[in-house]
Amino acid sequence: MLNHLWGYLILFGIGFGIITGQVEALSNAAIDSAGEAVTLSITMLGIMAMWMGLIEIAKRSGLLDSMTRGLHPILHFLFPRIPANHPANEYIAANIIANVLGLGWAATPMGLKAMKELAALERKRLHADTSGKPVTKASDEMCTFLIINISSLQVIPVSVIAYRTQYGSVSPASIVLPGLIATTVSTLVAIFFCRIMCRRGEHKQ
């Protein structure tokens, strides 16, 4: 679906450039953007590699386990049906911590692992085949986790600060307070919405 969407947008842009006689400007913009994309990717790759390394060190040293235990009351409130010792808790905690630090790219691998564990948990719950058969319906935990990721509370938006620095912002860290306010509100609304929908689903059952 996204491939088709991007394809249509590219074709629309090229067609609009031809119609308006801006083919040269379109070509120059495409070449300049390609160069900027490579430069930005290298910058973000370094930031992502650093934080992924720190997360791996935290995991091996036991710090991540301590953080998971510290987040246990929050995780239990958000995901009451996940067992306390389930691996999904560790991945969810790592994902939340990375998002709080504004490391959306670093949070993605942990988020994918968390979704995989949640899918396995849902298969067990449905007494279905656990050999790898895909879950065709998302569980409450999977939906809650996805929505909280989208709302994404951020105390230090490292990725956004890096973007602003890359493009020459005079004060790249000035986004911290507005970002904190916006993401706090969005996360509270997301949690409120998830709890209402989960309770409604429980009543229907």
Coordinates of N, CA and C in Angstrom, one line a residue:
M1 N 0.8 -1.2 0.0 CA 0.0 0.0 0.0 C 0.9 1.3 0.0
L2 N 1.9 1.3 0.9 CA 2.7 2.5 1.0 C 3.6 2.6 -0.3
N3 N 4.0 1.5 -0.9 CA 4.7 1.5 -2.1 C 3.9 2.2 -3.2
H4 N 2.6 1.8 -3.3 CA 1.8 2.4 -4.3 C 1.6 3.9 -4.0
L5 N 1.4 4.3 -2.8 CA 1.2 5.7 -2.4 C 2.4 6.5 -2.8
W6 N 3.6 6.1 -2.4 CA 4.8 6.8 -2.8 C 5.0 6.9 -4.3
G7 N 4.6 5.8 -5.0 CA 4.7 5.8 -6.5 C 3.8 6.8 -7.1
Y8 N 2.6 6.9 -6.6 CA 1.6 7.9 -7.1 C 2.1 9.3 -6.8
L9 N 2.7 9.5 -5.6 CA 3.1 10.9 -5.3 C 4.3 11.3 -6.2
I10 N 5.2 10.4 -6.5 CA 6.3 10.7 -7.4 C 5.8 11.0 -8.8
L11 N 4.9 10.2 -9.3 CA 4.4 10.4 -10.6 C 3.7 11.7 -10.7
F12 N 2.9 12.0 -9.6 CA 2.1 13.3 -9.6 C 3.1 14.5 -9.6
G13 N 4.2 14.4 -8.8 CA 5.2 15.4 -8.8 C 5.9 15.7 -10.1
I14 N 6.2 14.6 -10.8 CA 6.9 14.7 -12.1 C 5.9 15.3 -13.1
G15 N 4.7 14.8 -13.1 CA 3.7 15.3 -14.0 C 3.4 16.8 -13.8
F16 N 3.3 17.2 -12.5 CA 3.0 18.6 -12.2 C 4.2 19.5 -12.7
G17 N 5.4 19.0 -12.5 CA 6.6 19.7 -12.9 C 6.7 19.9 -14.4
I18 N 6.3 18.9 -15.2 CA 6.2 18.9 -16.6 C 5.2 19.9 -17.1
I19 N 4.0 19.8 -16.5 CA 2.9 20.7 -16.9 C 3.2 22.2 -16.6
T20 N 3.9 22.5 -15.5 CA 4.2 23.9 -15.1 C 5.5 24.4 -15.7
G21 N 6.2 23.5 -16.4 CA 7.4 23.9 -17.0 C 8.6 24.0 -16.1
Q22 N 8.5 23.3 -15.0 CA 9.6 23.3 -14.0 C 10.4 22.0 -14.0
V23 N 10.7 21.5 -15.1 CA 11.4 20.2 -15.2 C 12.8 20.4 -14.7
E24 N 13.5 21.5 -15.1 CA 14.8 21.7 -14.6 C 14.9 21.9 -13.1
A25 N 14.0 22.6 -12.6 CA 14.0 22.8 -11.1 C 13.7 21.5 -10.4
L26 N 12.8 20.7 -11.0 CA 12.5 19.4 -10.5 C 13.7 18.4 -10.5
S27 N 14.5 18.5 -11.6 CA 15.7 17.7 -11.6 C 16.7 18.1 -10.6
N28 N 16.9 19.4 -10.5 CA 17.9 19.9 -9.5 C 17.5 19.6 -8.1
A29 N 16.2 19.7 -7.8 CA 15.7 19.4 -6.5 C 15.9 17.9 -6.1
A30 N 15.6 17.0 -7.2 CA 15.8 15.6 -6.9 C 17.3 15.3 -6.7
I31 N 18.2 15.9 -7.4 CA 19.6 15.6 -7.2 C 20.1 16.1 -5.8
D32 N 19.7 17.4 -5.5 CA 20.0 17.9 -4.2 C 19.5 17.1 -3.0
S33 N 18.2 16.7 -3.2 CA 17.6 15.9 -2.1 C 18.2 14.6 -1.9
A34 N 18.7 14.0 -3.0 CA 19.4 12.7 -2.9 C 20.6 12.8 -2.1
G35 N 21.4 13.9 -2.4 CA 22.6 14.1 -1.6 C 22.3 14.4 -0.1
E36 N 21.3 15.2 0.2 CA 20.9 15.5 1.5 C 20.5 14.2 2.3
A37 N 19.8 13.3 1.5 CA 19.3 12.1 2.1 C 20.5 11.2 2.6
V38 N 21.5 11.1 1.7 CA 22.7 10.3 2.1 C 23.4 10.9 3.3
T39 N 23.6 12.3 3.3 CA 24.2 12.9 4.5 C 23.5 12.7 5.7
L40 N 22.1 12.9 5.7 CA 21.3 12.8 6.8 C 21.3 11.3 7.3
S41 N 21.3 10.4 6.4 CA 21.3 8.9 6.8 C 22.5 8.6 7.5
I42 N 23.7 9.1 7.1 CA 24.9 8.9 7.8 C 24.9 9.5 9.2
T43 N 24.4 10.7 9.3 CA 24.3 11.3 10.6 C 23.4 10.5 11.6
M44 N 22.3 10.1 11.1 CA 21.3 9.4 11.9 C 21.8 8.0 12.2
L45 N 22.6 7.4 11.3 CA 23.1 6.1 11.5 C 24.1 6.1 12.7
G46 N 24.9 7.1 12.8 CA 25.8 7.2 13.9 C 25.1 7.3 15.2
I47 N 24.1 8.2 15.3 CA 23.3 8.4 16.5 C 22.6 7.1 16.9
M48 N 22.0 6.4 15.9 CA 21.3 5.2 16.1 C 22.2 4.1 16.6
A49 N 23.4 4.0 16.0 CA 24.4 2.9 16.4 C 24.8 3.2 17.8
M50 N 25.0 4.4 18.2 CA 25.5 4.7 19.5 C 24.5 4.3 20.6
W51 N 23.2 4.7 20.3 CA 22.2 4.4 21.3 C 21.8 2.9 21.3
M52 N 21.8 2.2 20.2 CA 21.6 0.8 20.1 C 22.7 0.1 20.9
G53 N 23.9 0.6 20.8 CA 25.0 0.0 21.6 C 24.8 0.2 23.1
L54 N 24.4 1.4 23.5 CA 24.1 1.6 24.9 C 23.0 0.7 25.4
I55 N 21.9 0.5 24.6 CA 20.8 -0.3 25.0 C 21.3 -1.8 25.2
E56 N 22.2 -2.2 24.2 CA 22.7 -3.6 24.3 C 23.6 -3.7 25.6
I57 N 24.4 -2.7 25.9 CA 25.2 -2.8 27.1 C 24.3 -2.8 28.4
A58 N 23.2 -2.0 28.3 CA 22.3 -2.0 29.4 C 21.6 -3.3 29.6
K59 N 21.3 -4.0 28.5 CA 20.7 -5.3 28.6 C 21.7 -6.4 29.2
R60 N 22.9 -6.4 28.7 CA 23.9 -7.4 29.2 C 24.3 -7.1 30.6
S61 N 24.3 -5.8 31.0 CA 24.7 -5.5 32.4 C 23.6 -5.7 33.4
G62 N 22.4 -5.9 33.0 CA 21.3 -6.1 33.9 C 20.5 -4.8 34.2
L63 N 21.0 -3.7 33.6 CA 20.4 -2.4 33.8 C 19.0 -2.4 33.2
L64 N 18.9 -3.0 32.1 CA 17.6 -3.1 31.4 C 16.5 -3.8 32.2
D65 N 17.0 -4.9 32.8 CA 16.1 -5.7 33.7 C 15.6 -4.8 34.9
S66 N 16.6 -4.0 35.4 CA 16.2 -3.1 36.5 C 15.2 -2.1 36.1
M67 N 15.4 -1.5 34.9 CA 14.4 -0.6 34.3 C 13.1 -1.2 34.1
T68 N 13.1 -2.5 33.6 CA 11.8 -3.2 33.4 C 11.1 -3.4 34.7
R69 N 11.8 -3.7 35.8 CA 11.2 -3.9 37.1 C 10.6 -2.5 37.6
G70 N 11.4 -1.4 37.3 CA 10.9 -0.1 37.7 C 9.7 0.3 36.9
L71 N 9.6 -0.1 35.7 CA 8.4 0.2 34.9 C 7.3 -0.8 35.1
H72 N 7.5 -1.8 35.9 CA 6.5 -2.9 36.1 C 5.1 -2.4 36.4
P73 N 4.9 -1.4 37.4 CA 3.6 -0.9 37.6 C 2.9 -0.3 36.4
I74 N 3.7 0.5 35.6 CA 3.1 1.1 34.4 C 2.8 0.0 33.4
L75 N 3.7 -1.0 33.2 CA 3.4 -2.0 32.2 C 2.2 -2.9 32.6
H76 N 2.1 -3.1 34.0 CA 1.0 -3.9 34.4 C -0.3 -3.2 34.2
F77 N -0.3 -1.9 34.4 CA -1.5 -1.1 34.2 C -1.9 -1.1 32.7
L78 N -0.9 -0.9 31.8 CA -1.2 -0.8 30.4 C -1.5 -2.2 29.8
F79 N -0.8 -3.2 30.3 CA -0.9 -4.6 29.7 C -1.2 -5.6 30.9
P80 N -2.3 -5.5 31.5 CA -2.6 -6.4 32.6 C -2.6 -7.9 32.3
R81 N -2.8 -8.3 31.1 CA -2.8 -9.7 30.7 C -1.5 -10.3 30.4
I82 N -0.4 -9.5 30.3 CA 0.9 -10.1 30.1 C 1.5 -10.6 31.4
P83 N 1.9 -11.8 31.4 CA 2.6 -12.4 32.6 C 3.8 -11.5 33.0
A84 N 4.1 -11.5 34.3 CA 5.1 -10.6 34.9 C 6.5 -11.0 34.3
N85 N 6.7 -12.3 34.1 CA 8.1 -12.7 33.6 C 8.1 -13.0 32.1
H86 N 7.2 -12.5 31.4 CA 7.2 -12.7 29.9 C 8.2 -11.8 29.2
P87 N 8.9 -12.4 28.2 CA 9.9 -11.6 27.5 C 9.4 -10.3 26.9
A88 N 8.1 -10.3 26.6 CA 7.5 -9.1 25.9 C 7.7 -7.8 26.8
N89 N 7.7 -8.0 28.1 CA 7.8 -6.9 29.1 C 9.2 -6.2 28.9
E90 N 10.2 -7.0 28.7 CA 11.6 -6.4 28.5 C 11.7 -5.6 27.3
Y91 N 11.1 -6.2 26.2 CA 11.2 -5.4 24.9 C 10.3 -4.2 24.9
I92 N 9.1 -4.3 25.5 CA 8.3 -3.1 25.6 C 8.9 -2.0 26.5
A93 N 9.5 -2.4 27.6 CA 10.2 -1.4 28.4 C 11.4 -0.7 27.6
A94 N 12.2 -1.5 26.9 CA 13.3 -1.0 26.1 C 12.7 0.0 25.1
N95 N 11.6 -0.4 24.5 CA 11.0 0.4 23.4 C 10.5 1.8 24.0
I96 N 9.8 1.7 25.2 CA 9.3 2.9 25.8 C 10.5 3.8 26.2
I97 N 11.5 3.2 26.8 CA 12.7 4.0 27.2 C 13.3 4.7 26.0
A98 N 13.5 4.0 24.9 CA 14.1 4.6 23.7 C 13.2 5.7 23.2
N99 N 11.9 5.5 23.2 CA 10.9 6.6 22.7 C 11.0 7.8 23.6
V100 N 11.1 7.6 24.9 CA 11.1 8.7 25.9 C 12.4 9.5 25.6
L101 N 13.4 8.9 25.2 CA 14.7 9.6 24.9 C 14.6 10.2 23.4
G102 N 13.5 10.0 22.8 CA 13.4 10.5 21.4 C 14.1 9.7 20.4
L103 N 14.4 8.5 20.6 CA 15.2 7.6 19.7 C 14.3 6.7 19.0
G104 N 13.4 7.3 18.1 CA 12.5 6.5 17.4 C 13.1 5.3 16.6
W105 N 14.2 5.6 15.9 CA 14.9 4.6 15.1 C 15.4 3.5 16.0
A106 N 16.0 3.8 17.1 CA 16.5 2.8 18.0 C 15.4 2.0 18.7
A107 N 14.2 2.6 18.8 CA 13.1 1.9 19.4 C 12.4 0.9 18.5
T108 N 12.6 1.1 17.2 CA 11.9 0.2 16.2 C 12.3 -1.3 16.4
P109 N 13.6 -1.7 16.5 CA 13.9 -3.1 16.6 C 13.3 -3.7 17.8
M110 N 13.3 -3.0 19.0 CA 12.7 -3.5 20.2 C 11.2 -3.6 20.0
G111 N 10.6 -2.7 19.3 CA 9.2 -2.7 19.1 C 8.8 -3.9 18.2
L112 N 9.6 -4.2 17.2 CA 9.3 -5.4 16.4 C 9.4 -6.7 17.2
K113 N 10.4 -6.8 18.1 CA 10.5 -7.9 18.9 C 9.4 -8.1 19.9
A114 N 9.0 -6.9 20.4 CA 7.8 -6.9 21.4 C 6.6 -7.4 20.7
M115 N 6.3 -6.9 19.4 CA 5.2 -7.4 18.7 C 5.2 -8.9 18.4
K116 N 6.4 -9.4 18.1 CA 6.6 -10.8 17.9 C 6.2 -11.6 19.1
E117 N 6.6 -11.1 20.3 CA 6.3 -11.8 21.5 C 4.8 -11.7 21.9
L118 N 4.2 -10.6 21.6 CA 2.8 -10.4 21.8 C 2.0 -11.3 20.9
A119 N 2.4 -11.4 19.7 CA 1.7 -12.3 18.7 C 1.8 -13.8 19.2
A120 N 3.0 -14.2 19.7 CA 3.1 -15.6 20.3 C 2.3 -15.8 21.5
L121 N 2.2 -14.7 22.3 CA 1.3 -14.8 23.5 C -0.2 -14.9 23.1
E122 N -0.6 -14.2 22.0 CA -1.9 -14.3 21.6 C -2.3 -15.6 21.0
R123 N -1.3 -16.3 20.3 CA -1.5 -17.6 19.8 C -1.8 -18.6 20.9
K124 N -1.0 -18.5 22.0 CA -1.2 -19.4 23.1 C -2.5 -19.1 23.7
R125 N -2.9 -17.9 23.8 CA -4.2 -17.5 24.5 C -5.3 -18.1 23.7
L126 N -5.2 -18.1 22.4 CA -6.3 -18.6 21.5 C -6.2 -20.1 21.3
H127 N -5.2 -20.8 22.0 CA -5.0 -22.2 21.8 C -4.8 -22.6 20.4
A128 N -4.1 -21.7 19.6 CA -3.9 -22.0 18.2 C -2.5 -22.7 18.0
D129 N -2.2 -23.0 16.8 CA -0.9 -23.6 16.5 C 0.2 -22.6 16.8
T130 N 1.2 -23.0 17.6 CA 2.3 -22.1 18.0 C 3.6 -22.3 17.1
S131 N 3.4 -22.9 16.0 CA 4.6 -23.2 15.2 C 5.0 -22.1 14.3
G132 N 4.3 -21.0 14.4 CA 4.6 -19.8 13.6 C 3.5 -19.3 12.7
K133 N 2.3 -19.9 12.9 CA 1.1 -19.5 12.2 C 0.8 -18.0 12.6
P134 N 0.6 -17.1 11.6 CA 0.4 -15.7 11.9 C -1.0 -15.5 12.6
V135 N -1.0 -14.5 13.5 CA -2.2 -14.1 14.1 C -2.9 -13.1 13.2
T136 N -4.2 -13.4 12.9 CA -4.9 -12.7 11.9 C -5.7 -11.5 12.6
K137 N -5.7 -11.5 13.9 CA -6.4 -10.4 14.6 C -5.5 -9.9 15.7
A138 N -5.3 -8.6 15.8 CA -4.5 -8.0 16.8 C -5.2 -8.0 18.2
S139 N -4.4 -8.4 19.2 CA -4.9 -8.4 20.5 C -5.0 -7.0 21.1
D140 N -5.6 -6.9 22.3 CA -5.7 -5.6 23.0 C -4.3 -5.1 23.3
E141 N -3.4 -6.0 23.7 CA -2.0 -5.6 24.0 C -1.3 -5.1 22.8
M142 N -1.4 -5.7 21.7 CA -0.8 -5.3 20.4 C -1.3 -3.9 20.0
C143 N -2.6 -3.7 20.1 CA -3.2 -2.4 19.7 C -2.7 -1.3 20.7
T144 N -2.7 -1.6 22.0 CA -2.3 -0.6 23.0 C -0.8 -0.2 22.8
F145 N 0.0 -1.3 22.5 CA 1.4 -1.0 22.3 C 1.6 -0.1 21.1
L146 N 0.9 -0.4 20.0 CA 1.0 0.4 18.8 C 0.6 1.8 19.0
I147 N -0.5 2.0 19.7 CA -1.1 3.4 19.9 C -0.1 4.2 20.8
I148 N 0.4 3.6 21.8 CA 1.4 4.3 22.7 C 2.6 4.6 21.9
N149 N 3.1 3.8 21.0 CA 4.2 4.1 20.2 C 3.9 5.3 19.3
I150 N 2.7 5.3 18.8 CA 2.4 6.5 17.9 C 2.3 7.8 18.7
S151 N 1.8 7.7 19.9 CA 1.7 8.9 20.7 C 3.1 9.3 21.2
S152 N 3.9 8.3 21.6 CA 5.4 8.5 21.9 C 5.8 9.6 22.8
L153 N 5.6 9.5 24.1 CA 6.1 10.4 25.0 C 7.6 10.6 24.9
Q154 N 8.1 11.9 24.7 CA 9.5 12.2 24.5 C 10.0 13.3 25.5
V155 N 10.9 12.9 26.3 CA 11.5 13.9 27.2 C 12.7 14.6 26.5
I156 N 13.5 13.8 25.8 CA 14.6 14.4 25.1 C 14.5 13.9 23.6
P157 N 14.0 14.7 22.7 CA 13.8 14.3 21.3 C 15.1 14.3 20.6
V158 N 16.0 13.4 20.8 CA 17.3 13.4 20.3 C 17.3 13.4 18.7
S159 N 16.4 12.6 18.1 CA 16.3 12.5 16.7 C 16.0 13.9 16.1
V160 N 15.0 14.5 16.7 CA 14.5 15.8 16.1 C 15.6 16.9 16.3
I161 N 16.3 16.8 17.4 CA 17.4 17.8 17.7 C 18.5 17.5 16.6
A162 N 18.8 16.3 16.3 CA 19.8 15.9 15.3 C 19.3 16.5 13.9
Y163 N 18.1 16.3 13.6 CA 17.6 16.8 12.3 C 17.7 18.3 12.3
R164 N 17.4 19.0 13.3 CA 17.4 20.5 13.4 C 18.9 21.0 13.3
T165 N 19.8 20.2 13.9 CA 21.2 20.6 13.8 C 21.7 20.4 12.4
Q166 N 21.3 19.3 11.8 CA 21.7 19.0 10.4 C 21.3 20.1 9.5
Y167 N 20.1 20.7 9.7 CA 19.7 21.7 8.8 C 19.9 23.1 9.3
G168 N 20.9 23.3 10.2 CA 21.3 24.6 10.6 C 20.5 25.4 11.5
S169 N 19.7 24.7 12.4 CA 18.9 25.5 13.3 C 19.7 26.3 14.3
V170 N 19.3 27.5 14.6 CA 20.1 28.3 15.5 C 20.0 27.8 16.9
S171 N 18.8 27.2 17.3 CA 18.6 26.7 18.6 C 17.9 25.3 18.5
P172 N 18.7 24.3 18.1 CA 18.0 23.0 17.9 C 17.4 22.4 19.1
A173 N 17.8 22.7 20.3 CA 17.2 22.1 21.5 C 16.0 22.9 22.0
S174 N 15.6 23.9 21.3 CA 14.4 24.7 21.7 C 13.1 23.9 21.6
I175 N 13.2 22.8 20.9 CA 12.0 22.0 20.6 C 11.7 21.1 21.9
V176 N 12.6 21.0 22.8 CA 12.4 20.1 24.0 C 11.1 20.4 24.7
L177 N 10.9 21.6 25.2 CA 9.7 21.9 26.0 C 8.4 21.7 25.2
P178 N 8.3 22.3 24.1 CA 7.0 22.1 23.3 C 6.8 20.6 23.0
G179 N 7.9 19.9 22.6 CA 7.7 18.5 22.3 C 7.3 17.7 23.5
L180 N 7.8 18.0 24.7 CA 7.4 17.4 25.9 C 6.0 17.6 26.2
I181 N 5.5 18.8 26.1 CA 4.1 19.1 26.4 C 3.2 18.4 25.4
A182 N 3.5 18.4 24.1 CA 2.7 17.8 23.1 C 2.6 16.3 23.2
T183 N 3.8 15.7 23.5 CA 3.8 14.2 23.6 C 3.2 13.7 24.9
T184 N 3.3 14.5 25.9 CA 2.6 14.2 27.2 C 1.1 14.1 27.0
V185 N 0.6 15.2 26.4 CA -0.9 15.2 26.1 C -1.3 14.1 25.2
S186 N -0.5 13.8 24.1 CA -0.9 12.8 23.2 C -0.8 11.4 23.9
T187 N 0.2 11.2 24.7 CA 0.3 9.9 25.4 C -0.8 9.7 26.4
L188 N -1.2 10.7 27.2 CA -2.3 10.6 28.1 C -3.6 10.3 27.4
V189 N -3.8 11.0 26.3 CA -5.0 10.7 25.5 C -5.0 9.3 25.0
A190 N -3.9 8.8 24.5 CA -3.7 7.4 24.0 C -4.0 6.4 25.1
I191 N -3.5 6.6 26.3 CA -3.7 5.7 27.4 C -5.2 5.6 27.8
F192 N -5.8 6.8 27.9 CA -7.2 6.9 28.2 C -8.1 6.2 27.2
F193 N -7.7 6.4 25.9 CA -8.5 5.8 24.8 C -8.3 4.3 24.9
C194 N -7.1 3.8 25.1 CA -6.9 2.3 25.1 C -7.6 1.7 26.3
R195 N -7.6 2.3 27.4 CA -8.3 1.7 28.6 C -9.8 1.6 28.3
I196 N -10.3 2.7 27.7 CA -11.8 2.6 27.5 C -12.1 1.5 26.5
M197 N -11.3 1.4 25.4 CA -11.6 0.4 24.4 C -11.4 -1.0 24.9
C198 N -10.4 -1.2 25.8 CA -10.1 -2.5 26.3 C -11.3 -2.9 27.3
R199 N -11.7 -2.0 28.1 CA -12.8 -2.3 29.0 C -14.1 -2.6 28.2
R200 N -14.3 -1.8 27.2 CA -15.5 -2.1 26.3 C -15.4 -3.5 25.7
G201 N -14.2 -3.9 25.3 CA -14.1 -5.2 24.7 C -14.3 -6.3 25.8
E202 N -13.8 -6.1 27.0 CA -14.0 -7.1 28.1 C -15.5 -7.2 28.4
H203 N -16.3 -6.1 28.4 CA -17.7 -6.2 28.6 C -18.5 -7.0 27.6
K204 N -18.0 -6.8 26.3 CA -18.6 -7.5 25.2 C -18.4 -9.0 25.3
Q205 N -17.2 -9.4 25.8 CA -16.9 -10.8 26.0 C -17.7 -11.4 27.1

